[in-house]
Amino acid sequence: AQSVTQPDIHITVSEGASLELRCNYSYGATPYLFWYVQSPGQGLQLLLKYFSGDTLVQGIKGFEAEFKRSQSSFNLRKPSVHWSDAAEYFCAVGRNTGNQFYFGTGTSLTVIP
Amino acid sequence: DVKVTQSSRYLVKRTGEKVFLECVQDMDHENMFWYRQDPGLGLRLIYFSYDVKMKEKGDIPEGYSVSREKKERFSLILESASTNQTSMYLCASSLFETTLNEKLFFGSGTQLSVL
């Protein structure tokens, strides 16, 4: 069965530090992978997506993610975190039937000054 | 920009009440979805719709129904609200494509409390 695991429930980083959020997926074929961000009081916004080609994908707000098939991972990274990046981050994989998605349980990011 | 609007940001209802959550999108999207978001559980799909008057069950449809009479509007109905339906409800929409690389556009959510 398809699934998405985000092993870190909550992460705290200092402003200016680097960030890596982990995502592992379980899928039988080449997955379609997404990272969404949810700022407080807001809906989810797409950061980036991968469906083929270059395994390092660039997204909005300075984020990038790398697809590693051997590790079944799609980790999100940012070299220097800003206070405005404090939010909840969701990894998602596209299902094999229709336009549906499995979402991970989310990682809450706190940024300290 | 696509706009997905959920009619209420916060809603408080009593056990047993019939509750309607409304969602409207303005970009002529075929697909619309209702998710609930709970701490530690992420987003779980309740129902979705590929077209007017069409609906499909998601992962947790029990206790819910939906209505899509017009393309732009997708309503989630709690026939008899219960306390375990206290949650954040998120509506989303997307264009219809057979490939899976289409992103979802989300509303801001409705925080429903059932007392």
Short mmCIF file of C-alpha atoms in Angstrom, two decimals:
data_model
loop_
_atom_site.label_atom_id
_atom_site.label_comp_id
_atom_site.label_asym_id
_atom_site.label_seq_id
_atom_site.Cartn_x
_atom_site.Cartn_y
_atom_site.Cartn_z
CA ALA A 1 0.00 0.00 0.00
CA GLN A 2 1.11 3.52 -0.69
CA SER A 3 2.08 5.64 2.28
CA VAL A 4 4.09 8.64 3.31
CA THR A 5 6.11 8.93 6.52
CA GLN A 6 7.41 12.10 8.06
CA PRO A 7 9.43 10.88 11.04
CA ASP A 8 9.90 14.29 12.67
CA ILE A 9 6.79 15.68 14.33
CA HIS A 10 8.43 18.92 15.37
CA ILE A 11 11.74 20.62 14.53
CA THR A 12 13.27 23.76 15.98
CA VAL A 13 16.02 25.65 14.17
CA SER A 14 17.71 28.99 14.61
CA GLU A 15 17.16 31.69 12.05
CA GLY A 16 19.89 31.50 9.43
CA ALA A 17 20.59 27.83 10.05
CA SER A 18 20.11 25.15 7.44
CA LEU A 19 17.03 22.95 7.41
CA GLU A 20 16.25 19.43 6.29
CA LEU A 21 12.81 17.87 6.67
CA ARG A 22 12.56 14.16 6.07
CA CYS A 23 10.01 12.31 3.99
CA ASN A 24 9.90 8.62 3.13
CA TYR A 25 7.37 7.04 0.84
CA SER A 26 6.16 3.61 -0.02
CA TYR A 27 5.08 3.19 -3.62
CA GLY A 28 5.28 0.47 -6.25
CA ALA A 29 6.20 2.61 -9.23
CA THR A 30 7.81 5.97 -9.90
CA PRO A 31 6.05 8.26 -7.48
CA TYR A 32 4.75 11.74 -7.95
CA LEU A 33 5.99 13.62 -4.88
CA PHE A 34 5.02 16.96 -3.42
CA TRP A 35 5.87 19.24 -0.53
CA TYR A 36 3.21 21.60 0.79
CA VAL A 37 3.50 24.28 3.46
CA GLN A 38 0.74 25.47 5.77
CA SER A 39 1.26 28.78 7.49
CA PRO A 40 -0.77 29.45 10.64
CA GLY A 41 -4.43 30.01 9.81
CA GLN A 42 -3.92 29.25 6.14
CA GLY A 43 -4.59 26.46 3.70
CA LEU A 44 -1.79 24.43 2.16
CA GLN A 45 0.43 25.92 -0.53
CA LEU A 46 2.55 23.90 -2.95
CA LEU A 47 6.31 24.36 -2.43
CA LEU A 48 7.58 21.99 -5.10
CA LYS A 49 6.86 18.74 -6.88
CA TYR A 50 8.70 15.90 -8.57
CA PHE A 51 7.38 13.59 -11.22
CA SER A 52 10.32 12.88 -13.55
CA GLY A 53 13.71 14.11 -14.71
CA ASP A 54 16.27 15.84 -12.52
CA THR A 55 16.10 14.39 -9.04
CA LEU A 56 16.90 17.74 -7.42
CA VAL A 57 13.92 20.03 -7.73
CA GLN A 58 13.72 23.68 -6.89
CA GLY A 59 10.67 25.26 -5.37
CA ILE A 60 9.39 28.55 -4.14
CA LYS A 61 10.75 30.49 -1.16
CA GLY A 62 14.26 29.07 -1.63
CA PHE A 63 13.33 25.46 -0.90
CA GLU A 64 14.63 22.43 -2.75
CA ALA A 65 14.09 18.69 -2.46
CA GLU A 66 15.99 15.67 -3.65
CA PHE A 67 14.38 12.46 -4.81
CA LYS A 68 16.42 9.38 -3.86
CA ARG A 69 14.88 6.24 -5.23
CA SER A 70 17.34 3.95 -3.41
CA GLN A 71 16.28 5.41 -0.08
CA SER A 72 12.61 6.00 -0.97
CA SER A 73 13.08 9.53 0.25
CA PHE A 74 12.15 13.04 -0.82
CA ASN A 75 13.72 15.32 1.77
CA LEU A 76 13.09 19.06 1.79
CA ARG A 77 16.00 21.44 2.34
CA LYS A 78 16.70 25.11 2.73
CA PRO A 79 20.22 26.51 3.24
CA SER A 80 19.21 29.42 5.47
CA VAL A 81 15.92 29.52 7.32
CA HIS A 82 13.96 32.74 7.82
CA TRP A 83 11.57 33.43 10.68
CA SER A 84 8.70 33.47 8.17
CA ASP A 85 9.38 29.82 7.36
CA ALA A 86 7.79 28.78 10.66
CA ALA A 87 4.89 26.61 9.53
CA GLU A 88 3.70 23.05 9.13
CA TYR A 89 5.16 21.10 6.24
CA PHE A 90 3.47 18.18 4.54
CA CYS A 91 4.96 15.65 2.17
CA ALA A 92 2.52 13.98 -0.24
CA VAL A 93 2.56 11.29 -2.89
CA GLY A 94 0.17 11.05 -5.80
CA ARG A 95 -1.99 7.95 -5.84
CA ASN A 96 -2.25 5.65 -8.80
CA THR A 97 -5.95 6.27 -9.32
CA GLY A 98 -7.20 9.69 -10.20
CA ASN A 99 -5.99 12.96 -8.84
CA GLN A 100 -5.68 11.89 -5.25
CA PHE A 101 -2.87 12.18 -2.79
CA TYR A 102 -1.57 10.52 0.34
CA PHE A 103 -0.32 13.04 2.84
CA GLY A 104 2.21 12.55 5.60
CA THR A 105 1.37 13.53 9.16
CA GLY A 106 3.30 16.78 8.87
CA THR A 107 6.35 18.37 10.49
CA SER A 108 5.91 21.52 12.52
CA LEU A 109 8.83 23.95 12.16
CA THR A 110 9.70 26.51 14.82
CA VAL A 111 12.29 29.17 14.01
CA ILE A 112 14.02 30.87 16.92
CA PRO A 113 15.79 34.22 16.63
CA ASP B 1 -4.68 33.03 -9.11
CA VAL B 2 -7.04 30.26 -8.21
CA LYS B 3 -9.17 31.03 -5.24
CA VAL B 4 -10.79 28.40 -3.07
CA THR B 5 -13.14 29.94 -0.54
CA GLN B 6 -14.55 28.22 2.49
CA SER B 7 -17.57 30.02 3.87
CA SER B 8 -16.68 29.85 7.56
CA ARG B 9 -13.33 30.09 9.31
CA TYR B 10 -14.68 28.95 12.67
CA LEU B 11 -17.88 27.05 13.41
CA VAL B 12 -19.32 25.82 16.70
CA LYS B 13 -22.16 23.31 16.63
CA ARG B 14 -23.93 21.04 19.06
CA THR B 15 -24.02 17.26 19.00
CA GLY B 16 -26.77 16.00 16.71
CA GLU B 17 -27.00 19.14 14.60
CA LYS B 18 -26.86 18.96 10.81
CA VAL B 19 -23.84 20.89 9.62
CA PHE B 20 -23.06 22.25 6.17
CA LEU B 21 -19.54 23.26 5.16
CA GLU B 22 -19.41 25.16 1.91
CA CYS B 23 -16.56 25.49 -0.56
CA VAL B 24 -16.42 27.52 -3.76
CA GLN B 25 -13.64 27.68 -6.36
CA ASP B 26 -13.39 30.25 -9.13
CA MET B 27 -11.19 28.55 -11.75
CA ASP B 28 -13.52 26.07 -13.35
CA HIS B 29 -11.72 23.09 -11.83
CA GLU B 30 -13.25 19.68 -12.37
CA ASN B 31 -11.90 18.07 -9.20
CA MET B 32 -12.85 19.06 -5.69
CA PHE B 33 -11.89 17.44 -2.42
CA TRP B 34 -12.73 17.53 1.26
CA TYR B 35 -10.03 16.66 3.80
CA ARG B 36 -9.96 16.74 7.56
CA GLN B 37 -6.78 17.64 9.36
CA ASP B 38 -6.04 16.37 12.86
CA PRO B 39 -2.83 16.68 14.89
CA GLY B 40 -0.61 13.68 14.40
CA LEU B 41 -2.80 12.29 11.63
CA GLY B 42 -2.13 14.76 8.84
CA LEU B 43 -4.71 15.19 6.11
CA ARG B 44 -7.22 12.47 5.45
CA LEU B 45 -9.49 12.42 2.43
CA ILE B 46 -13.21 12.35 3.20
CA TYR B 47 -14.85 12.67 -0.21
CA PHE B 48 -13.98 13.95 -3.65
CA SER B 49 -15.78 14.79 -6.84
CA TYR B 50 -14.66 14.64 -10.48
CA ASP B 51 -17.65 16.44 -11.91
CA VAL B 52 -21.02 17.91 -11.16
CA LYS B 53 -23.30 15.43 -9.37
CA MET B 54 -20.46 12.93 -9.13
CA LYS B 55 -18.89 11.92 -5.84
CA GLU B 56 -16.50 9.28 -4.59
CA LYS B 57 -15.71 8.14 -1.08
CA GLY B 58 -12.27 8.83 0.26
CA ASP B 59 -10.57 7.14 3.19
CA ILE B 60 -12.91 8.26 6.00
CA PRO B 61 -16.41 8.93 4.58
CA GLU B 62 -18.36 7.60 7.58
CA GLY B 63 -20.62 10.22 9.11
CA TYR B 64 -20.28 12.55 6.12
CA SER B 65 -21.98 13.18 2.81
CA VAL B 66 -21.33 15.65 0.01
CA SER B 67 -23.20 17.58 -2.63
CA ARG B 68 -22.00 19.02 -5.92
CA GLU B 69 -24.89 20.58 -7.78
CA LYS B 70 -22.73 23.19 -9.53
CA LYS B 71 -19.18 22.86 -10.78
CA GLU B 72 -17.80 25.61 -8.58
CA ARG B 73 -19.39 24.50 -5.31
CA PHE B 74 -18.72 21.42 -3.19
CA SER B 75 -20.53 21.04 0.11
CA LEU B 76 -19.64 18.73 2.98
CA ILE B 77 -22.56 17.64 5.15
CA LEU B 78 -22.47 16.22 8.64
CA GLU B 79 -25.91 14.67 8.99
CA SER B 80 -25.71 14.44 12.79
CA ALA B 81 -22.60 16.05 14.19
CA SER B 82 -20.64 14.22 16.85
CA THR B 83 -17.79 15.33 19.08
CA ASN B 84 -15.30 13.15 17.20
CA GLN B 85 -15.95 15.27 14.15
CA THR B 86 -14.34 18.26 15.82
CA SER B 87 -11.53 19.03 13.40
CA MET B 88 -10.07 21.36 10.80
CA TYR B 89 -11.75 20.80 7.44
CA LEU B 90 -9.90 21.71 4.26
CA CYS B 91 -11.40 22.01 0.82
CA ALA B 92 -9.22 21.72 -2.29
CA SER B 93 -9.61 21.75 -6.04
CA SER B 94 -7.57 20.79 -9.10
CA LEU B 95 -7.84 20.58 -12.86
CA PHE B 96 -8.85 17.27 -14.31
CA GLU B 97 -5.89 15.42 -15.80
CA THR B 98 -5.09 11.77 -16.06
CA THR B 99 -1.52 12.36 -14.97
CA LEU B 100 -0.80 12.80 -11.31
CA ASN B 101 1.36 15.87 -11.40
CA GLU B 102 -1.43 18.31 -10.90
CA LYS B 103 -1.28 20.27 -7.71
CA LEU B 104 -4.08 20.95 -5.30
CA PHE B 105 -5.32 24.44 -4.48
CA PHE B 106 -6.52 24.68 -0.89
CA GLY B 107 -8.95 26.87 0.96
CA SER B 108 -8.00 28.37 4.32
CA GLY B 109 -9.92 25.78 6.27
CA THR B 110 -12.90 25.64 8.61
CA GLN B 111 -12.23 24.83 12.25
CA LEU B 112 -15.32 22.98 13.42
CA SER B 113 -15.99 22.41 17.10
CA VAL B 114 -18.81 20.07 18.07
CA LEU B 115 -19.90 20.45 21.68
#
